[in-house]
Amino acid sequence: AGSNTLVLPPDNGSNGEYLQTNGSGTLDWAAVSAASIETKYLDPGTTNASNLDFGTSGSLLSTNTKSWQIAISELGQDGTADIGVQLGYDSTPTYHSGTDYYNGWTVYHYNNPTVDGSSAMSNDNYVRTNWNMNSSDNKMSGMIRGQHISGNKWMIVWDLIFKTTGHPICSTGTWWTTAMSGALTSVRIRTSETFDSGVLNYTGIVS
C-alpha cells in the first residue's frame, strides 16, 4: 500500500544484461552468469580404494554446484559389502555422518518384477545404495544424481542395477540431508571392501 520509488539505472546497459534490484529500490544492470560444467573421472581398477572421492583437498568440487550426476559402469570390489554415498563439505573435506542427516528408502526389484523388499533407512556413516554387493559375480552400473534444494540441503536419487547370488536386481531410491554444515565440496562412493574395477564419471552443473 502507498507509493514506492524505484531508481532506474543512468544508462541503457549492455546487450544481454538484466535489471537487478538491491532490495532497497535501486535498480541497475547486471550480467547473466552462465552455467558451466565440471567433469571428473575415476578408474577404481587403478585407484584400489575403499572410498572413491569426487572432490579432494587438492581438487574440490565447486561450491556453486547446483546439480551433479555420477555415471557408474561395471563397478566391482574385492569382497562382499554394502555400497553407500556420503556428501562432503569444507576444504578437508569433512563427510557427513549420523542418523540425523540421512533419511530415505530403497526398493530392490528382482528380474521377475516382484519387490524383494523396502524399508526406511538411516545409517551412521552413509546412505546405502545396495546391501551386500557380492564380489564373486557382481558388477554395479547405473546413475546417482544430486539436486541442490536450498542452503546446504541436497536431494539424491539413484537408479542402479547389480547382481547378488546370480540375480539381477534394480535398486532405486531417494534421500536427502537435513542441512550440511557447509557448501558441498565432495561426493564419496564408499564400501568397507576395496573397489577394483569399473569406471565412474562425474558431471556437475555450476552456476
JSON list of C-alpha atoms in Angstrom, two decimals:
[
{"chain": "A", "resi": 1, "resn": "ALA", "atom": "CA", "xyz": [0.00, 0.00, 0.00]},
{"chain": "A", "resi": 2, "resn": "GLY", "atom": "CA", "xyz": [1.12, 3.55, -0.62]},
{"chain": "A", "resi": 3, "resn": "SER", "atom": "CA", "xyz": [3.75, 4.82, -3.00]},
{"chain": "A", "resi": 4, "resn": "ASN", "atom": "CA", "xyz": [7.06, 3.21, -3.87]},
{"chain": "A", "resi": 5, "resn": "THR", "atom": "CA", "xyz": [10.09, 4.76, -5.54]},
{"chain": "A", "resi": 6, "resn": "LEU", "atom": "CA", "xyz": [12.40, 2.83, -7.85]},
{"chain": "A", "resi": 7, "resn": "VAL", "atom": "CA", "xyz": [15.66, 4.38, -9.01]},
{"chain": "A", "resi": 8, "resn": "LEU", "atom": "CA", "xyz": [16.43, 3.41, -12.63]},
{"chain": "A", "resi": 9, "resn": "PRO", "atom": "CA", "xyz": [19.96, 2.94, -14.00]},
{"chain": "A", "resi": 10, "resn": "PRO", "atom": "CA", "xyz": [21.54, 6.02, -15.59]},
{"chain": "A", "resi": 11, "resn": "ASP", "atom": "CA", "xyz": [22.06, 4.33, -18.98]},
{"chain": "A", "resi": 12, "resn": "ASN", "atom": "CA", "xyz": [20.85, 1.52, -21.26]},
{"chain": "A", "resi": 13, "resn": "GLY", "atom": "CA", "xyz": [23.35, -1.05, -20.03]},
{"chain": "A", "resi": 14, "resn": "SER", "atom": "CA", "xyz": [24.95, -3.62, -22.32]},
{"chain": "A", "resi": 15, "resn": "ASN", "atom": "CA", "xyz": [23.48, -6.22, -24.64]},
{"chain": "A", "resi": 16, "resn": "GLY", "atom": "CA", "xyz": [22.26, -9.28, -22.70]},
{"chain": "A", "resi": 17, "resn": "GLU", "atom": "CA", "xyz": [22.30, -7.69, -19.23]},
{"chain": "A", "resi": 18, "resn": "TYR", "atom": "CA", "xyz": [19.26, -7.84, -16.93]},
{"chain": "A", "resi": 19, "resn": "LEU", "atom": "CA", "xyz": [17.72, -5.37, -14.48]},
{"chain": "A", "resi": 20, "resn": "GLN", "atom": "CA", "xyz": [18.73, -6.16, -10.89]},
{"chain": "A", "resi": 21, "resn": "THR", "atom": "CA", "xyz": [17.46, -4.70, -7.61]},
{"chain": "A", "resi": 22, "resn": "ASN", "atom": "CA", "xyz": [19.45, -4.15, -4.44]},
{"chain": "A", "resi": 23, "resn": "GLY", "atom": "CA", "xyz": [16.30, -4.70, -2.40]},
{"chain": "A", "resi": 24, "resn": "SER", "atom": "CA", "xyz": [16.10, -1.04, -1.36]},
{"chain": "A", "resi": 25, "resn": "GLY", "atom": "CA", "xyz": [14.65, 0.46, -4.53]},
{"chain": "A", "resi": 26, "resn": "THR", "atom": "CA", "xyz": [17.81, 0.96, -6.59]},
{"chain": "A", "resi": 27, "resn": "LEU", "atom": "CA", "xyz": [17.93, -0.84, -9.92]},
{"chain": "A", "resi": 28, "resn": "ASP", "atom": "CA", "xyz": [21.00, -1.49, -12.03]},
{"chain": "A", "resi": 29, "resn": "TRP", "atom": "CA", "xyz": [22.12, -3.58, -14.98]},
{"chain": "A", "resi": 30, "resn": "ALA", "atom": "CA", "xyz": [23.93, -6.87, -14.27]},
{"chain": "A", "resi": 31, "resn": "ALA", "atom": "CA", "xyz": [25.49, -9.57, -16.42]},
{"chain": "A", "resi": 32, "resn": "VAL", "atom": "CA", "xyz": [23.92, -13.02, -16.56]},
{"chain": "A", "resi": 33, "resn": "SER", "atom": "CA", "xyz": [26.18, -15.67, -15.06]},
{"chain": "A", "resi": 34, "resn": "ALA", "atom": "CA", "xyz": [26.36, -18.56, -17.49]},
{"chain": "A", "resi": 35, "resn": "ALA", "atom": "CA", "xyz": [26.27, -22.07, -16.10]},
{"chain": "A", "resi": 36, "resn": "SER", "atom": "CA", "xyz": [29.42, -24.12, -16.52]},
{"chain": "A", "resi": 37, "resn": "ILE", "atom": "CA", "xyz": [30.10, -27.85, -16.45]},
{"chain": "A", "resi": 38, "resn": "GLU", "atom": "CA", "xyz": [32.81, -29.60, -14.47]},
{"chain": "A", "resi": 39, "resn": "THR", "atom": "CA", "xyz": [33.75, -33.22, -15.08]},
{"chain": "A", "resi": 40, "resn": "LYS", "atom": "CA", "xyz": [35.84, -35.74, -13.20]},
{"chain": "A", "resi": 41, "resn": "TYR", "atom": "CA", "xyz": [36.77, -39.35, -13.97]},
{"chain": "A", "resi": 42, "resn": "LEU", "atom": "CA", "xyz": [37.76, -42.24, -11.72]},
{"chain": "A", "resi": 43, "resn": "ASP", "atom": "CA", "xyz": [39.08, -45.69, -12.61]},
{"chain": "A", "resi": 44, "resn": "PRO", "atom": "CA", "xyz": [38.63, -47.84, -9.47]},
{"chain": "A", "resi": 45, "resn": "GLY", "atom": "CA", "xyz": [40.82, -50.52, -11.03]},
{"chain": "A", "resi": 46, "resn": "THR", "atom": "CA", "xyz": [43.83, -48.22, -10.70]},
{"chain": "A", "resi": 47, "resn": "THR", "atom": "CA", "xyz": [42.64, -46.46, -7.54]},
{"chain": "A", "resi": 48, "resn": "ASN", "atom": "CA", "xyz": [42.08, -49.63, -5.48]},
{"chain": "A", "resi": 49, "resn": "ALA", "atom": "CA", "xyz": [40.45, -47.74, -2.63]},
{"chain": "A", "resi": 50, "resn": "SER", "atom": "CA", "xyz": [37.52, -48.18, -0.25]},
{"chain": "A", "resi": 51, "resn": "ASN", "atom": "CA", "xyz": [36.45, -44.57, -0.84]},
{"chain": "A", "resi": 52, "resn": "LEU", "atom": "CA", "xyz": [36.02, -43.10, -4.32]},
{"chain": "A", "resi": 53, "resn": "ASP", "atom": "CA", "xyz": [36.04, -39.31, -3.86]},
{"chain": "A", "resi": 54, "resn": "PHE", "atom": "CA", "xyz": [34.89, -36.78, -6.43]},
{"chain": "A", "resi": 55, "resn": "GLY", "atom": "CA", "xyz": [36.46, -33.79, -4.74]},
{"chain": "A", "resi": 56, "resn": "THR", "atom": "CA", "xyz": [39.55, -33.85, -2.51]},
{"chain": "A", "resi": 57, "resn": "SER", "atom": "CA", "xyz": [41.53, -31.24, -0.58]},
{"chain": "A", "resi": 58, "resn": "GLY", "atom": "CA", "xyz": [43.57, -30.66, -3.73]},
{"chain": "A", "resi": 59, "resn": "SER", "atom": "CA", "xyz": [40.69, -30.69, -6.22]},
{"chain": "A", "resi": 60, "resn": "LEU", "atom": "CA", "xyz": [37.40, -29.75, -4.56]},
{"chain": "A", "resi": 61, "resn": "LEU", "atom": "CA", "xyz": [34.05, -29.54, -6.31]},
{"chain": "A", "resi": 62, "resn": "SER", "atom": "CA", "xyz": [32.76, -26.04, -6.96]},
{"chain": "A", "resi": 63, "resn": "THR", "atom": "CA", "xyz": [30.79, -24.67, -4.01]},
{"chain": "A", "resi": 64, "resn": "ASN", "atom": "CA", "xyz": [28.39, -23.20, -6.62]},
{"chain": "A", "resi": 65, "resn": "THR", "atom": "CA", "xyz": [27.39, -26.67, -7.85]},
{"chain": "A", "resi": 66, "resn": "LYS", "atom": "CA", "xyz": [23.63, -26.81, -8.47]},
{"chain": "A", "resi": 67, "resn": "SER", "atom": "CA", "xyz": [23.28, -30.39, -9.64]},
{"chain": "A", "resi": 68, "resn": "TRP", "atom": "CA", "xyz": [25.52, -33.37, -10.38]},
{"chain": "A", "resi": 69, "resn": "GLN", "atom": "CA", "xyz": [25.41, -36.93, -11.60]},
{"chain": "A", "resi": 70, "resn": "ILE", "atom": "CA", "xyz": [27.78, -39.89, -11.40]},
{"chain": "A", "resi": 71, "resn": "ALA", "atom": "CA", "xyz": [27.55, -42.44, -14.21]},
{"chain": "A", "resi": 72, "resn": "ILE", "atom": "CA", "xyz": [28.74, -45.84, -12.97]},
{"chain": "A", "resi": 73, "resn": "SER", "atom": "CA", "xyz": [29.78, -48.65, -15.30]},
{"chain": "A", "resi": 74, "resn": "GLU", "atom": "CA", "xyz": [30.73, -52.15, -14.11]},
{"chain": "A", "resi": 75, "resn": "LEU", "atom": "CA", "xyz": [31.80, -51.10, -10.62]},
{"chain": "A", "resi": 76, "resn": "GLY", "atom": "CA", "xyz": [33.22, -54.09, -8.77]},
{"chain": "A", "resi": 77, "resn": "GLN", "atom": "CA", "xyz": [35.02, -54.79, -5.50]},
{"chain": "A", "resi": 78, "resn": "ASP", "atom": "CA", "xyz": [37.20, -57.46, -3.96]},
{"chain": "A", "resi": 79, "resn": "GLY", "atom": "CA", "xyz": [34.81, -58.55, -1.21]},
{"chain": "A", "resi": 80, "resn": "THR", "atom": "CA", "xyz": [31.16, -58.66, -0.17]},
{"chain": "A", "resi": 81, "resn": "ALA", "atom": "CA", "xyz": [29.89, -55.45, 1.43]},
{"chain": "A", "resi": 82, "resn": "ASP", "atom": "CA", "xyz": [27.40, -52.59, 1.27]},
{"chain": "A", "resi": 83, "resn": "ILE", "atom": "CA", "xyz": [27.80, -49.62, -1.07]},
{"chain": "A", "resi": 84, "resn": "GLY", "atom": "CA", "xyz": [26.94, -46.12, 0.10]},
{"chain": "A", "resi": 85, "resn": "VAL", "atom": "CA", "xyz": [27.09, -42.40, -0.65]},
{"chain": "A", "resi": 86, "resn": "GLN", "atom": "CA", "xyz": [28.37, -39.54, 1.51]},
{"chain": "A", "resi": 87, "resn": "LEU", "atom": "CA", "xyz": [28.44, -35.79, 0.93]},
{"chain": "A", "resi": 88, "resn": "GLY", "atom": "CA", "xyz": [31.49, -33.76, 1.96]},
{"chain": "A", "resi": 89, "resn": "TYR", "atom": "CA", "xyz": [31.87, -30.09, 2.84]},
{"chain": "A", "resi": 90, "resn": "ASP", "atom": "CA", "xyz": [34.71, -27.64, 3.58]},
{"chain": "A", "resi": 91, "resn": "SER", "atom": "CA", "xyz": [38.26, -27.89, 2.31]},
{"chain": "A", "resi": 92, "resn": "THR", "atom": "CA", "xyz": [39.29, -31.03, 4.19]},
{"chain": "A", "resi": 93, "resn": "PRO", "atom": "CA", "xyz": [36.62, -32.20, 3.15]},
{"chain": "A", "resi": 94, "resn": "THR", "atom": "CA", "xyz": [34.51, -33.34, 6.10]},
{"chain": "A", "resi": 95, "resn": "TYR", "atom": "CA", "xyz": [31.95, -36.05, 5.36]},
{"chain": "A", "resi": 96, "resn": "HIS", "atom": "CA", "xyz": [28.54, -36.11, 6.99]},
{"chain": "A", "resi": 97, "resn": "SER", "atom": "CA", "xyz": [27.68, -38.98, 9.31]},
{"chain": "A", "resi": 98, "resn": "GLY", "atom": "CA", "xyz": [24.91, -39.63, 11.78]},
{"chain": "A", "resi": 99, "resn": "THR", "atom": "CA", "xyz": [21.27, -40.63, 11.53]},
{"chain": "A", "resi": 100, "resn": "ASP", "atom": "CA", "xyz": [20.14, -37.00, 11.86]},
{"chain": "A", "resi": 101, "resn": "TYR", "atom": "CA", "xyz": [21.49, -36.30, 8.39]},
{"chain": "A", "resi": 102, "resn": "TYR", "atom": "CA", "xyz": [20.26, -39.14, 6.23]},
{"chain": "A", "resi": 103, "resn": "ASN", "atom": "CA", "xyz": [16.77, -40.43, 5.53]},
{"chain": "A", "resi": 104, "resn": "GLY", "atom": "CA", "xyz": [15.27, -42.25, 2.58]},
{"chain": "A", "resi": 105, "resn": "TRP", "atom": "CA", "xyz": [14.20, -45.52, 1.12]},
{"chain": "A", "resi": 106, "resn": "THR", "atom": "CA", "xyz": [15.37, -48.25, -1.24]},
{"chain": "A", "resi": 107, "resn": "VAL", "atom": "CA", "xyz": [13.42, -50.81, -3.25]},
{"chain": "A", "resi": 108, "resn": "TYR", "atom": "CA", "xyz": [15.04, -53.90, -4.76]},
{"chain": "A", "resi": 109, "resn": "HIS", "atom": "CA", "xyz": [13.43, -55.45, -7.83]},
{"chain": "A", "resi": 110, "resn": "TYR", "atom": "CA", "xyz": [14.27, -58.97, -8.98]},
{"chain": "A", "resi": 111, "resn": "ASN", "atom": "CA", "xyz": [14.05, -59.71, -12.69]},
{"chain": "A", "resi": 112, "resn": "ASN", "atom": "CA", "xyz": [10.63, -61.36, -12.20]},
{"chain": "A", "resi": 113, "resn": "PRO", "atom": "CA", "xyz": [9.27, -57.89, -11.31]},
{"chain": "A", "resi": 114, "resn": "THR", "atom": "CA", "xyz": [8.30, -58.72, -7.69]},
{"chain": "A", "resi": 115, "resn": "VAL", "atom": "CA", "xyz": [9.53, -56.41, -4.96]},
{"chain": "A", "resi": 116, "resn": "ASP", "atom": "CA", "xyz": [12.17, -58.08, -2.85]},
{"chain": "A", "resi": 117, "resn": "GLY", "atom": "CA", "xyz": [11.91, -55.57, -0.03]},
{"chain": "A", "resi": 118, "resn": "SER", "atom": "CA", "xyz": [11.76, -51.95, 1.01]},
{"chain": "A", "resi": 119, "resn": "SER", "atom": "CA", "xyz": [12.38, -50.17, 4.28]},
{"chain": "A", "resi": 120, "resn": "ALA", "atom": "CA", "xyz": [13.12, -46.83, 5.84]},
{"chain": "A", "resi": 121, "resn": "MET", "atom": "CA", "xyz": [16.85, -46.27, 6.04]},
{"chain": "A", "resi": 122, "resn": "SER", "atom": "CA", "xyz": [19.20, -44.47, 8.35]},
{"chain": "A", "resi": 123, "resn": "ASN", "atom": "CA", "xyz": [22.87, -45.25, 8.79]},
{"chain": "A", "resi": 124, "resn": "ASP", "atom": "CA", "xyz": [25.58, -43.79, 10.96]},
{"chain": "A", "resi": 125, "resn": "ASN", "atom": "CA", "xyz": [28.08, -43.40, 8.13]},
{"chain": "A", "resi": 126, "resn": "TYR", "atom": "CA", "xyz": [26.42, -43.31, 4.72]},
{"chain": "A", "resi": 127, "resn": "VAL", "atom": "CA", "xyz": [23.27, -43.87, 2.72]},
{"chain": "A", "resi": 128, "resn": "ARG", "atom": "CA", "xyz": [23.25, -47.39, 1.34]},
{"chain": "A", "resi": 129, "resn": "THR", "atom": "CA", "xyz": [22.50, -47.71, -2.36]},
{"chain": "A", "resi": 130, "resn": "ASN", "atom": "CA", "xyz": [22.54, -51.50, -2.00]},
{"chain": "A", "resi": 131, "resn": "TRP", "atom": "CA", "xyz": [23.29, -54.16, 0.56]},
{"chain": "A", "resi": 132, "resn": "ASN", "atom": "CA", "xyz": [25.96, -56.87, 0.46]},
{"chain": "A", "resi": 133, "resn": "MET", "atom": "CA", "xyz": [27.30, -56.48, -3.04]},
{"chain": "A", "resi": 134, "resn": "ASN", "atom": "CA", "xyz": [28.56, -59.94, -3.95]},
{"chain": "A", "resi": 135, "resn": "SER", "atom": "CA", "xyz": [32.11, -59.72, -5.28]},
{"chain": "A", "resi": 136, "resn": "SER", "atom": "CA", "xyz": [32.02, -63.11, -7.00]},
{"chain": "A", "resi": 137, "resn": "ASP", "atom": "CA", "xyz": [29.53, -62.15, -9.72]},
{"chain": "A", "resi": 138, "resn": "ASN", "atom": "CA", "xyz": [28.50, -58.55, -9.06]},
{"chain": "A", "resi": 139, "resn": "LYS", "atom": "CA", "xyz": [29.16, -55.54, -11.25]},
{"chain": "A", "resi": 140, "resn": "MET", "atom": "CA", "xyz": [27.11, -52.44, -10.47]},
{"chain": "A", "resi": 141, "resn": "SER", "atom": "CA", "xyz": [26.05, -49.98, -13.21]},
{"chain": "A", "resi": 142, "resn": "GLY", "atom": "CA", "xyz": [23.70, -47.02, -13.33]},
{"chain": "A", "resi": 143, "resn": "MET", "atom": "CA", "xyz": [23.36, -43.43, -12.18]},
{"chain": "A", "resi": 144, "resn": "ILE", "atom": "CA", "xyz": [23.46, -41.45, -8.93]},
{"chain": "A", "resi": 145, "resn": "ARG", "atom": "CA", "xyz": [22.20, -37.85, -9.12]},
{"chain": "A", "resi": 146, "resn": "GLY", "atom": "CA", "xyz": [22.22, -34.90, -6.74]},
{"chain": "A", "resi": 147, "resn": "GLN", "atom": "CA", "xyz": [19.99, -31.83, -6.91]},
{"chain": "A", "resi": 148, "resn": "HIS", "atom": "CA", "xyz": [20.52, -28.72, -4.81]},
{"chain": "A", "resi": 149, "resn": "ILE", "atom": "CA", "xyz": [17.40, -27.82, -2.81]},
{"chain": "A", "resi": 150, "resn": "SER", "atom": "CA", "xyz": [18.30, -24.77, -0.73]},
{"chain": "A", "resi": 151, "resn": "GLY", "atom": "CA", "xyz": [21.12, -23.65, 1.54]},
{"chain": "A", "resi": 152, "resn": "ASN", "atom": "CA", "xyz": [23.30, -26.73, 2.03]},
{"chain": "A", "resi": 153, "resn": "LYS", "atom": "CA", "xyz": [20.48, -29.23, 1.53]},
{"chain": "A", "resi": 154, "resn": "TRP", "atom": "CA", "xyz": [20.57, -31.81, -1.29]},
{"chain": "A", "resi": 155, "resn": "MET", "atom": "CA", "xyz": [18.19, -34.34, -2.79]},
{"chain": "A", "resi": 156, "resn": "ILE", "atom": "CA", "xyz": [19.81, -37.54, -4.05]},
{"chain": "A", "resi": 157, "resn": "VAL", "atom": "CA", "xyz": [18.25, -40.02, -6.47]},
{"chain": "A", "resi": 158, "resn": "TRP", "atom": "CA", "xyz": [19.77, -43.23, -7.77]},
{"chain": "A", "resi": 159, "resn": "ASP", "atom": "CA", "xyz": [18.88, -45.92, -10.27]},
{"chain": "A", "resi": 160, "resn": "LEU", "atom": "CA", "xyz": [21.31, -48.83, -10.23]},
{"chain": "A", "resi": 161, "resn": "ILE", "atom": "CA", "xyz": [21.37, -52.41, -11.42]},
{"chain": "A", "resi": 162, "resn": "PHE", "atom": "CA", "xyz": [23.56, -55.12, -9.94]},
{"chain": "A", "resi": 163, "resn": "LYS", "atom": "CA", "xyz": [23.57, -58.80, -9.14]},
{"chain": "A", "resi": 164, "resn": "THR", "atom": "CA", "xyz": [23.68, -60.70, -5.89]},
{"chain": "A", "resi": 165, "resn": "THR", "atom": "CA", "xyz": [23.88, -64.51, -5.77]},
{"chain": "A", "resi": 166, "resn": "GLY", "atom": "CA", "xyz": [23.30, -64.53, -9.52]},
{"chain": "A", "resi": 167, "resn": "HIS", "atom": "CA", "xyz": [20.08, -62.47, -9.61]},
{"chain": "A", "resi": 168, "resn": "PRO", "atom": "CA", "xyz": [19.91, -59.16, -11.48]},
{"chain": "A", "resi": 169, "resn": "ILE", "atom": "CA", "xyz": [18.46, -56.53, -9.14]},
{"chain": "A", "resi": 170, "resn": "CYS", "atom": "CA", "xyz": [17.46, -52.92, -9.68]},
{"chain": "A", "resi": 171, "resn": "SER", "atom": "CA", "xyz": [17.99, -50.56, -6.75]},
{"chain": "A", "resi": 172, "resn": "THR", "atom": "CA", "xyz": [16.12, -47.26, -6.87]},
{"chain": "A", "resi": 173, "resn": "GLY", "atom": "CA", "xyz": [15.79, -44.69, -4.15]},
{"chain": "A", "resi": 174, "resn": "THR", "atom": "CA", "xyz": [15.76, -41.12, -2.98]},
{"chain": "A", "resi": 175, "resn": "TRP", "atom": "CA", "xyz": [17.11, -39.45, 0.12]},
{"chain": "A", "resi": 176, "resn": "TRP", "atom": "CA", "xyz": [18.06, -36.03, 1.45]},
{"chain": "A", "resi": 177, "resn": "THR", "atom": "CA", "xyz": [20.15, -34.32, 4.09]},
{"chain": "A", "resi": 178, "resn": "THR", "atom": "CA", "xyz": [18.66, -32.00, 6.69]},
{"chain": "A", "resi": 179, "resn": "ALA", "atom": "CA", "xyz": [21.45, -29.49, 6.03]},
{"chain": "A", "resi": 180, "resn": "MET", "atom": "CA", "xyz": [25.21, -29.86, 5.83]},
{"chain": "A", "resi": 181, "resn": "SER", "atom": "CA", "xyz": [27.43, -27.57, 7.83]},
{"chain": "A", "resi": 182, "resn": "GLY", "atom": "CA", "xyz": [28.91, -26.08, 4.68]},
{"chain": "A", "resi": 183, "resn": "ALA", "atom": "CA", "xyz": [28.64, -25.98, 0.90]},
{"chain": "A", "resi": 184, "resn": "LEU", "atom": "CA", "xyz": [29.12, -29.24, -0.99]},
{"chain": "A", "resi": 185, "resn": "THR", "atom": "CA", "xyz": [32.76, -29.82, -1.97]},
{"chain": "A", "resi": 186, "resn": "SER", "atom": "CA", "xyz": [32.92, -33.61, -2.42]},
{"chain": "A", "resi": 187, "resn": "VAL", "atom": "CA", "xyz": [30.79, -36.67, -3.20]},
{"chain": "A", "resi": 188, "resn": "ARG", "atom": "CA", "xyz": [32.06, -40.03, -1.93]},
{"chain": "A", "resi": 189, "resn": "ILE", "atom": "CA", "xyz": [31.12, -43.55, -3.05]},
{"chain": "A", "resi": 190, "resn": "ARG", "atom": "CA", "xyz": [32.24, -45.90, -0.29]},
{"chain": "A", "resi": 191, "resn": "THR", "atom": "CA", "xyz": [32.41, -49.50, 0.87]},
{"chain": "A", "resi": 192, "resn": "SER", "atom": "CA", "xyz": [34.14, -51.44, 3.61]},
{"chain": "A", "resi": 193, "resn": "GLU", "atom": "CA", "xyz": [35.92, -53.51, 0.95]},
{"chain": "A", "resi": 194, "resn": "THR", "atom": "CA", "xyz": [38.12, -52.26, -1.92]},
{"chain": "A", "resi": 195, "resn": "PHE", "atom": "CA", "xyz": [36.79, -51.17, -5.33]},
{"chain": "A", "resi": 196, "resn": "ASP", "atom": "CA", "xyz": [38.87, -52.84, -8.02]},
{"chain": "A", "resi": 197, "resn": "SER", "atom": "CA", "xyz": [37.08, -52.45, -11.37]},
{"chain": "A", "resi": 198, "resn": "GLY", "atom": "CA", "xyz": [34.78, -50.21, -13.37]},
{"chain": "A", "resi": 199, "resn": "VAL", "atom": "CA", "xyz": [34.58, -46.60, -14.49]},
{"chain": "A", "resi": 200, "resn": "LEU", "atom": "CA", "xyz": [32.88, -43.63, -12.78]},
{"chain": "A", "resi": 201, "resn": "ASN", "atom": "CA", "xyz": [32.24, -40.28, -14.47]},
{"chain": "A", "resi": 202, "resn": "TYR", "atom": "CA", "xyz": [31.15, -37.18, -12.54]},
{"chain": "A", "resi": 203, "resn": "THR", "atom": "CA", "xyz": [29.38, -34.28, -14.25]},
{"chain": "A", "resi": 204, "resn": "GLY", "atom": "CA", "xyz": [28.47, -31.17, -12.25]},
{"chain": "A", "resi": 205, "resn": "ILE", "atom": "CA", "xyz": [26.41, -28.14, -13.31]},
{"chain": "A", "resi": 206, "resn": "VAL", "atom": "CA", "xyz": [27.88, -24.99, -11.77]},
{"chain": "A", "resi": 207, "resn": "SER", "atom": "CA", "xyz": [26.36, -21.52, -11.78]}
]
